[in-house]
Amino acid sequence: MLQTVREQAKGLTKDQRNAFLAAYLGWAMDAFDYFLVVLVYSEIADDFHVSLTDMAFLTTATLVMRPVGAFVFGMWADRRGRRVPLMVDVVFYSIVGFACAFAPNYAVLLVLRLLYGIGMGGEWGLGAALAMEKIPAERRGFWSGLLQSGYSLGYLLAAVAFFVIEPAFGWRGLFAFSLVPALVALWVRTRVEESEVWEKSVKLNRTPAYQVFRNPAVLKRFVYLVALMTAFNWMSHGTQDIYPTFVKKGLGLSPDTSIAIAVVYNVGAIIGGALLGAFSEKLGRRRTIMIAAAGGLVVVPFFVLSTTVGWLMLSSFLMQMCVQGAWGVIPAHLTEMSPDAIRGFYPGVTYQLGNLIAALNLPIQESLAERHGYPAAMTWTVVPALAVVILLSAVGKEAKGIRFGTPGTPGVPDTPGGPPSTTKAAESG
């Protein structure tokens, strides 16, 4: 794995490497803070004397506000460049995440998670746009998969931090510690130069977003990508968010065992993201997604019915390898499907609107688990999500390898002083 990364990094400039590292660390730290809640929400529920179903709305609150962050920071990035909005965003979510350590009650923590969702929503779209605009088009698939695996790294770091910090300092100590890695991500981000694609195309031809959306192809694609991201987020959160509670509450295993399993399946997620992201350069974006989701369907029975630690580790490893393998394609796929003029806005908002629609996943799973048990709750939510991912990918289009900032970028409308739209020629499918 490390050898592959070194080989892929050959020929990249220092700025390209820094841009990728900044996006990767920013996304990892976002996920780190998000999954702290997932790992300890049963402990927080005990402290604040609220039900697990109520606690599940903490994750819902974060997901609901992510489209707001994607919209605000995305519009800012399309008008003023990627670099400054990204730095402001990491400062914002770092402060809010740290403040969660001092929440006196459930209501205050809920408000803080709402605010955190704004910062988390701004991170992914801008980071993906900056990284994918700088990475050479022919290597985009591999670096897309590695970038998305930052989400799994954040989960993995949260699991390790739980092992080390939670026994001594409790869940509040975990949130206080989250400030440190976020500041590291900020430091790396200060070393990144502005996106050349933005400077050469968008800065010189600032087509307003509302004008870009007058193109029916752009609007149609936007609706399609929101639907695709809804299915993706239901698939991802459906296989991750409830799983630690399933292991602890459903199977009666210890918290340490639950975290050990989380470490194992996040290793699978990291491998899957990088591996299938790289394969998407040969197989195509959509075909790779469909293969990964189909693999997930095969694993579902083992994933939901395993009861021993060995089988839980193996089945969850394979499930996350498939699920996050499909996700590894997404940074490249969404940025390639975005018009140049709104690439800071378009990928992030489609992604986060899908998150918004899928935000009720965890409360629904907890509610189903109370009545029918955790295996049924996961089966009834995960299987449809995987099937819809396959279906939507099959009927969609892709623009693998498109050169950003040139005529033929998908979805660019005819505008005064701008290149003509060549959407059909740019797409494959």
Short mmCIF file of N, CA, C and O in Angstrom, two decimals, residues 194-284:
data_model
loop_
_atom_site.label_atom_id
_atom_site.label_comp_id
_atom_site.label_asym_id
_atom_site.label_seq_id
_atom_site.Cartn_x
_atom_site.Cartn_y
_atom_site.Cartn_z
N GLU A 194 -3.17 28.48 -4.17
CA GLU A 194 -4.51 28.52 -4.73
C GLU A 194 -4.63 27.57 -5.93
O GLU A 194 -3.63 27.24 -6.58
N SER A 195 -5.85 27.13 -6.21
CA SER A 195 -6.12 26.26 -7.34
C SER A 195 -5.87 26.99 -8.66
O SER A 195 -6.47 28.04 -8.92
N GLU A 196 -4.99 26.43 -9.50
CA GLU A 196 -4.71 27.03 -10.79
C GLU A 196 -5.93 26.99 -11.70
O GLU A 196 -6.15 27.90 -12.51
N VAL A 197 -6.73 25.93 -11.60
CA VAL A 197 -7.95 25.83 -12.40
C VAL A 197 -8.89 26.98 -12.08
O VAL A 197 -9.46 27.61 -12.97
N TRP A 198 -9.04 27.27 -10.79
CA TRP A 198 -9.91 28.39 -10.40
C TRP A 198 -9.35 29.70 -10.92
O TRP A 198 -10.08 30.54 -11.45
N GLU A 199 -8.06 29.91 -10.80
CA GLU A 199 -7.45 31.17 -11.23
C GLU A 199 -7.55 31.37 -12.74
O GLU A 199 -7.75 32.49 -13.21
N LYS A 200 -7.44 30.28 -13.51
CA LYS A 200 -7.42 30.40 -14.96
C LYS A 200 -8.80 30.40 -15.60
O LYS A 200 -8.96 30.92 -16.70
N SER A 201 -9.79 29.79 -14.93
CA SER A 201 -11.11 29.69 -15.56
C SER A 201 -12.19 30.46 -14.81
O SER A 201 -12.79 31.38 -15.34
N VAL A 202 -12.38 30.11 -13.56
CA VAL A 202 -13.49 30.71 -12.81
C VAL A 202 -13.22 32.17 -12.49
O VAL A 202 -14.09 33.02 -12.64
N LYS A 203 -12.01 32.49 -12.06
CA LYS A 203 -11.68 33.86 -11.68
C LYS A 203 -11.85 34.82 -12.86
O LYS A 203 -12.24 35.97 -12.69
N LEU A 204 -11.55 34.35 -14.07
CA LEU A 204 -11.64 35.18 -15.26
C LEU A 204 -13.03 35.19 -15.88
O LEU A 204 -13.34 36.03 -16.73
N ASN A 205 -13.86 34.26 -15.49
CA ASN A 205 -15.20 34.16 -16.07
C ASN A 205 -16.17 33.70 -14.99
O ASN A 205 -16.57 32.55 -14.93
N ARG A 206 -16.52 34.62 -14.09
CA ARG A 206 -17.32 34.27 -12.91
C ARG A 206 -18.80 34.22 -13.28
O ARG A 206 -19.57 35.15 -13.06
N THR A 207 -19.21 33.10 -13.83
CA THR A 207 -20.61 32.90 -14.15
C THR A 207 -21.38 32.65 -12.86
O THR A 207 -21.05 31.72 -12.13
N PRO A 208 -22.41 33.45 -12.56
CA PRO A 208 -23.17 33.22 -11.33
C PRO A 208 -23.80 31.83 -11.31
O PRO A 208 -24.17 31.30 -12.36
N ALA A 209 -23.91 31.28 -10.12
CA ALA A 209 -24.44 29.93 -9.99
C ALA A 209 -25.85 29.82 -10.58
O ALA A 209 -26.18 28.84 -11.25
N TYR A 210 -26.69 30.84 -10.34
CA TYR A 210 -28.06 30.76 -10.84
C TYR A 210 -28.08 30.69 -12.37
O TYR A 210 -28.96 30.05 -12.97
N GLN A 211 -27.09 31.33 -13.01
CA GLN A 211 -27.04 31.30 -14.47
C GLN A 211 -26.58 29.93 -14.98
O GLN A 211 -27.09 29.43 -15.99
N VAL A 212 -25.64 29.32 -14.26
CA VAL A 212 -25.21 27.98 -14.62
C VAL A 212 -26.38 27.01 -14.54
O VAL A 212 -26.55 26.13 -15.40
N PHE A 213 -27.23 27.17 -13.52
CA PHE A 213 -28.35 26.25 -13.32
C PHE A 213 -29.49 26.48 -14.32
O PHE A 213 -30.44 25.71 -14.35
N ARG A 214 -29.39 27.52 -15.15
CA ARG A 214 -30.37 27.69 -16.22
C ARG A 214 -30.22 26.64 -17.31
O ARG A 214 -31.14 26.41 -18.09
N ASN A 215 -29.05 26.04 -17.37
CA ASN A 215 -28.83 24.94 -18.31
C ASN A 215 -29.58 23.72 -17.79
O ASN A 215 -29.27 23.20 -16.72
N PRO A 216 -30.57 23.22 -18.53
CA PRO A 216 -31.36 22.07 -18.04
C PRO A 216 -30.49 20.85 -17.73
O PRO A 216 -30.80 20.10 -16.81
N ALA A 217 -29.39 20.66 -18.49
CA ALA A 217 -28.52 19.51 -18.24
C ALA A 217 -27.87 19.59 -16.87
O ALA A 217 -27.70 18.58 -16.18
N VAL A 218 -27.49 20.80 -16.46
CA VAL A 218 -26.86 20.99 -15.15
C VAL A 218 -27.86 20.69 -14.04
O VAL A 218 -27.54 20.00 -13.07
N LEU A 219 -29.08 21.21 -14.18
CA LEU A 219 -30.11 20.99 -13.16
C LEU A 219 -30.51 19.52 -13.07
O LEU A 219 -30.64 18.96 -11.98
N LYS A 220 -30.66 18.89 -14.23
CA LYS A 220 -31.02 17.47 -14.25
C LYS A 220 -29.94 16.63 -13.58
O LYS A 220 -30.23 15.74 -12.77
N ARG A 221 -28.69 16.94 -13.89
CA ARG A 221 -27.59 16.21 -13.29
C ARG A 221 -27.52 16.45 -11.78
O ARG A 221 -27.22 15.54 -11.01
N PHE A 222 -27.80 17.66 -11.37
CA PHE A 222 -27.79 18.01 -9.95
C PHE A 222 -28.78 17.13 -9.19
O PHE A 222 -28.45 16.54 -8.15
N VAL A 223 -30.00 17.02 -9.70
CA VAL A 223 -31.03 16.20 -9.06
C VAL A 223 -30.59 14.73 -9.01
O VAL A 223 -30.75 14.04 -7.99
N TYR A 224 -30.02 14.26 -10.12
CA TYR A 224 -29.55 12.87 -10.17
C TYR A 224 -28.46 12.62 -9.14
O TYR A 224 -28.49 11.61 -8.42
N LEU A 225 -27.49 13.52 -9.03
CA LEU A 225 -26.39 13.32 -8.10
C LEU A 225 -26.85 13.40 -6.65
O LEU A 225 -26.31 12.70 -5.79
N VAL A 226 -27.84 14.24 -6.36
CA VAL A 226 -28.39 14.27 -5.01
C VAL A 226 -29.03 12.91 -4.68
O VAL A 226 -28.84 12.38 -3.57
N ALA A 227 -29.77 12.35 -5.64
CA ALA A 227 -30.36 11.03 -5.41
C ALA A 227 -29.28 9.97 -5.20
O ALA A 227 -29.38 9.12 -4.30
N LEU A 228 -28.22 10.03 -6.01
CA LEU A 228 -27.12 9.07 -5.86
C LEU A 228 -26.45 9.21 -4.51
O LEU A 228 -26.15 8.21 -3.84
N MET A 229 -26.22 10.45 -4.08
CA MET A 229 -25.56 10.68 -2.79
C MET A 229 -26.46 10.31 -1.61
O MET A 229 -25.98 9.94 -0.55
N THR A 230 -27.75 10.40 -1.80
CA THR A 230 -28.67 9.93 -0.76
C THR A 230 -28.50 8.43 -0.54
O THR A 230 -28.38 7.96 0.59
N ALA A 231 -28.47 7.69 -1.64
CA ALA A 231 -28.28 6.24 -1.53
C ALA A 231 -26.91 5.91 -0.96
O ALA A 231 -26.77 5.01 -0.11
N PHE A 232 -25.89 6.64 -1.38
CA PHE A 232 -24.54 6.41 -0.87
C PHE A 232 -24.46 6.66 0.63
O PHE A 232 -23.86 5.88 1.38
N ASN A 233 -25.04 7.76 1.07
CA ASN A 233 -24.98 8.08 2.50
C ASN A 233 -25.80 7.10 3.33
O ASN A 233 -25.42 6.77 4.46
N TRP A 234 -26.92 6.64 2.79
CA TRP A 234 -27.71 5.64 3.52
C TRP A 234 -26.92 4.35 3.63
O TRP A 234 -26.94 3.69 4.67
N MET A 235 -26.20 4.00 2.56
CA MET A 235 -25.36 2.81 2.57
C MET A 235 -24.23 2.94 3.59
O MET A 235 -23.98 2.02 4.38
N SER A 236 -23.56 4.09 3.59
CA SER A 236 -22.42 4.28 4.48
C SER A 236 -22.83 4.36 5.94
O SER A 236 -22.34 3.60 6.78
N HIS A 237 -23.74 5.28 6.25
CA HIS A 237 -24.17 5.44 7.64
C HIS A 237 -24.94 4.22 8.14
O HIS A 237 -24.87 3.88 9.32
N GLY A 238 -25.63 3.56 7.23
CA GLY A 238 -26.37 2.37 7.63
C GLY A 238 -25.48 1.22 8.07
O GLY A 238 -25.89 0.38 8.88
N THR A 239 -24.25 1.18 7.54
CA THR A 239 -23.33 0.10 7.91
C THR A 239 -22.34 0.52 8.98
O THR A 239 -21.58 -0.34 9.47
N GLN A 240 -22.32 1.79 9.37
CA GLN A 240 -21.31 2.27 10.32
C GLN A 240 -21.89 2.80 11.63
O GLN A 240 -21.41 2.42 12.70
N ASP A 241 -22.88 3.67 11.53
CA ASP A 241 -23.26 4.44 12.71
C ASP A 241 -23.82 3.59 13.85
O ASP A 241 -23.53 3.84 15.02
N ILE A 242 -24.61 2.61 13.50
CA ILE A 242 -25.25 1.79 14.55
C ILE A 242 -24.37 0.60 14.95
O ILE A 242 -24.63 -0.05 15.97
N TYR A 243 -23.34 0.33 14.20
CA TYR A 243 -22.59 -0.92 14.39
C TYR A 243 -21.93 -1.04 15.76
O TYR A 243 -22.02 -2.09 16.40
N PRO A 244 -21.26 0.01 16.27
CA PRO A 244 -20.68 -0.13 17.62
C PRO A 244 -21.73 -0.41 18.69
O PRO A 244 -21.49 -1.18 19.63
N THR A 245 -22.91 0.21 18.56
CA THR A 245 -23.98 -0.04 19.53
C THR A 245 -24.53 -1.45 19.38
O THR A 245 -24.88 -2.11 20.37
N PHE A 246 -24.64 -1.93 18.15
CA PHE A 246 -25.05 -3.31 17.90
C PHE A 246 -24.12 -4.29 18.61
O PHE A 246 -24.56 -5.24 19.27
N VAL A 247 -22.82 -4.04 18.50
CA VAL A 247 -21.84 -4.93 19.14
C VAL A 247 -21.94 -4.86 20.66
O VAL A 247 -21.91 -5.89 21.35
N LYS A 248 -22.10 -3.64 21.21
CA LYS A 248 -22.13 -3.47 22.67
C LYS A 248 -23.48 -3.84 23.26
O LYS A 248 -23.55 -4.63 24.21
N LYS A 249 -24.53 -3.25 22.73
CA LYS A 249 -25.86 -3.45 23.31
C LYS A 249 -26.57 -4.68 22.76
O LYS A 249 -27.25 -5.40 23.49
N GLY A 250 -26.42 -4.90 21.45
CA GLY A 250 -27.12 -6.02 20.83
C GLY A 250 -26.50 -7.37 21.14
O GLY A 250 -27.22 -8.35 21.35
N LEU A 251 -25.17 -7.42 21.16
CA LEU A 251 -24.49 -8.70 21.39
C LEU A 251 -23.89 -8.81 22.78
O LEU A 251 -23.42 -9.89 23.17
N GLY A 252 -23.89 -7.71 23.53
CA GLY A 252 -23.39 -7.74 24.90
C GLY A 252 -21.88 -7.84 25.02
O GLY A 252 -21.36 -8.24 26.06
N LEU A 253 -21.16 -7.47 23.95
CA LEU A 253 -19.70 -7.48 24.02
C LEU A 253 -19.18 -6.19 24.66
O LEU A 253 -19.89 -5.19 24.74
N SER A 254 -17.96 -6.19 25.08
CA SER A 254 -17.41 -5.06 25.82
C SER A 254 -17.13 -3.88 24.89
O SER A 254 -16.94 -4.07 23.68
N PRO A 255 -17.10 -2.65 25.43
CA PRO A 255 -16.74 -1.49 24.62
C PRO A 255 -15.38 -1.64 23.96
O PRO A 255 -15.20 -1.23 22.81
N ASP A 256 -14.41 -2.23 24.65
CA ASP A 256 -13.09 -2.42 24.06
C ASP A 256 -13.14 -3.35 22.85
O ASP A 256 -12.47 -3.13 21.84
N THR A 257 -13.96 -4.39 22.94
CA THR A 257 -14.13 -5.30 21.80
C THR A 257 -14.77 -4.57 20.63
O THR A 257 -14.37 -4.75 19.47
N SER A 258 -15.76 -3.74 20.94
CA SER A 258 -16.41 -2.96 19.89
C SER A 258 -15.41 -2.06 19.16
O SER A 258 -15.42 -1.96 17.93
N ILE A 259 -14.53 -1.42 19.90
CA ILE A 259 -13.55 -0.53 19.30
C ILE A 259 -12.52 -1.33 18.51
O ILE A 259 -12.09 -0.90 17.42
N ALA A 260 -12.13 -2.50 19.01
CA ALA A 260 -11.18 -3.34 18.27
C ALA A 260 -11.76 -3.74 16.91
O ALA A 260 -11.06 -3.74 15.89
N ILE A 261 -13.04 -4.07 16.90
CA ILE A 261 -13.71 -4.41 15.64
C ILE A 261 -13.75 -3.20 14.72
O ILE A 261 -13.53 -3.31 13.50
N ALA A 262 -14.00 -2.02 15.29
CA ALA A 262 -14.04 -0.79 14.49
C ALA A 262 -12.67 -0.53 13.85
O ALA A 262 -12.59 -0.08 12.70
N VAL A 263 -11.60 -0.79 14.58
CA VAL A 263 -10.25 -0.62 14.02
C VAL A 263 -10.07 -1.53 12.81
O VAL A 263 -9.58 -1.10 11.75
N VAL A 264 -10.50 -2.78 12.94
CA VAL A 264 -10.33 -3.75 11.86
C VAL A 264 -11.12 -3.32 10.63
O VAL A 264 -10.60 -3.34 9.50
N TYR A 265 -12.40 -2.96 10.80
CA TYR A 265 -13.18 -2.65 9.60
C TYR A 265 -12.80 -1.32 8.98
O TYR A 265 -13.00 -1.12 7.77
N ASN A 266 -12.19 -0.43 9.72
CA ASN A 266 -11.71 0.80 9.10
C ASN A 266 -10.42 0.58 8.32
O ASN A 266 -10.16 1.29 7.35
N VAL A 267 -9.63 -0.41 8.70
CA VAL A 267 -8.50 -0.81 7.87
C VAL A 267 -9.03 -1.32 6.52
O VAL A 267 -8.50 -0.98 5.45
N GLY A 268 -10.08 -2.13 6.57
CA GLY A 268 -10.71 -2.59 5.33
C GLY A 268 -11.24 -1.45 4.49
O GLY A 268 -11.11 -1.46 3.25
N ALA A 269 -11.82 -0.44 5.13
CA ALA A 269 -12.34 0.72 4.41
C ALA A 269 -11.23 1.49 3.70
O ALA A 269 -11.38 1.92 2.55
N ILE A 270 -10.10 1.67 4.38
CA ILE A 270 -8.97 2.40 3.78
C ILE A 270 -8.43 1.64 2.57
O ILE A 270 -8.16 2.22 1.52
N ILE A 271 -8.28 0.33 2.72
CA ILE A 271 -7.79 -0.49 1.61
C ILE A 271 -8.77 -0.44 0.44
O ILE A 271 -8.39 -0.26 -0.72
N GLY A 272 -10.05 -0.60 0.73
CA GLY A 272 -11.07 -0.59 -0.32
C GLY A 272 -11.13 0.71 -1.08
O GLY A 272 -11.24 0.73 -2.31
N GLY A 273 -11.06 1.84 -0.36
CA GLY A 273 -11.13 3.13 -1.02
C GLY A 273 -10.00 3.34 -2.00
O GLY A 273 -10.22 3.72 -3.16
N ALA A 274 -8.77 3.10 -1.57
CA ALA A 274 -7.61 3.31 -2.44
C ALA A 274 -7.60 2.31 -3.59
O ALA A 274 -7.32 2.67 -4.75
N LEU A 275 -7.92 1.05 -3.30
CA LEU A 275 -7.85 -0.01 -4.31
C LEU A 275 -8.88 0.21 -5.42
O LEU A 275 -8.55 0.24 -6.61
N LEU A 276 -10.14 0.43 -5.03
CA LEU A 276 -11.18 0.57 -6.04
C LEU A 276 -11.14 1.94 -6.71
O LEU A 276 -11.52 2.08 -7.86
N GLY A 277 -10.65 2.96 -5.99
CA GLY A 277 -10.44 4.24 -6.64
C GLY A 277 -9.46 4.10 -7.79
O GLY A 277 -9.68 4.63 -8.89
N ALA A 278 -8.37 3.37 -7.56
CA ALA A 278 -7.38 3.14 -8.62
C ALA A 278 -7.97 2.32 -9.76
O ALA A 278 -7.76 2.62 -10.94
N PHE A 279 -8.75 1.27 -9.43
CA PHE A 279 -9.36 0.44 -10.46
C PHE A 279 -10.34 1.24 -11.33
O PHE A 279 -10.56 0.90 -12.50
N SER A 280 -10.92 2.29 -10.77
CA SER A 280 -11.91 3.06 -11.54
C SER A 280 -11.29 3.75 -12.74
O SER A 280 -12.00 4.14 -13.67
N GLU A 281 -9.95 3.91 -12.77
CA GLU A 281 -9.30 4.47 -13.95
C GLU A 281 -9.40 3.51 -15.14
O GLU A 281 -9.43 3.94 -16.29
N LYS A 282 -9.45 2.22 -14.87
CA LYS A 282 -9.57 1.23 -15.95
C LYS A 282 -11.01 0.78 -16.15
O LYS A 282 -11.46 0.62 -17.29
N LEU A 283 -11.72 0.57 -15.05
CA LEU A 283 -13.08 0.04 -15.14
C LEU A 283 -14.13 1.11 -15.39
O LEU A 283 -15.24 0.80 -15.83
N GLY A 284 -13.80 2.37 -15.10
CA GLY A 284 -14.78 3.44 -15.16
C GLY A 284 -15.38 3.68 -13.78
O GLY A 284 -15.39 2.78 -12.93
#
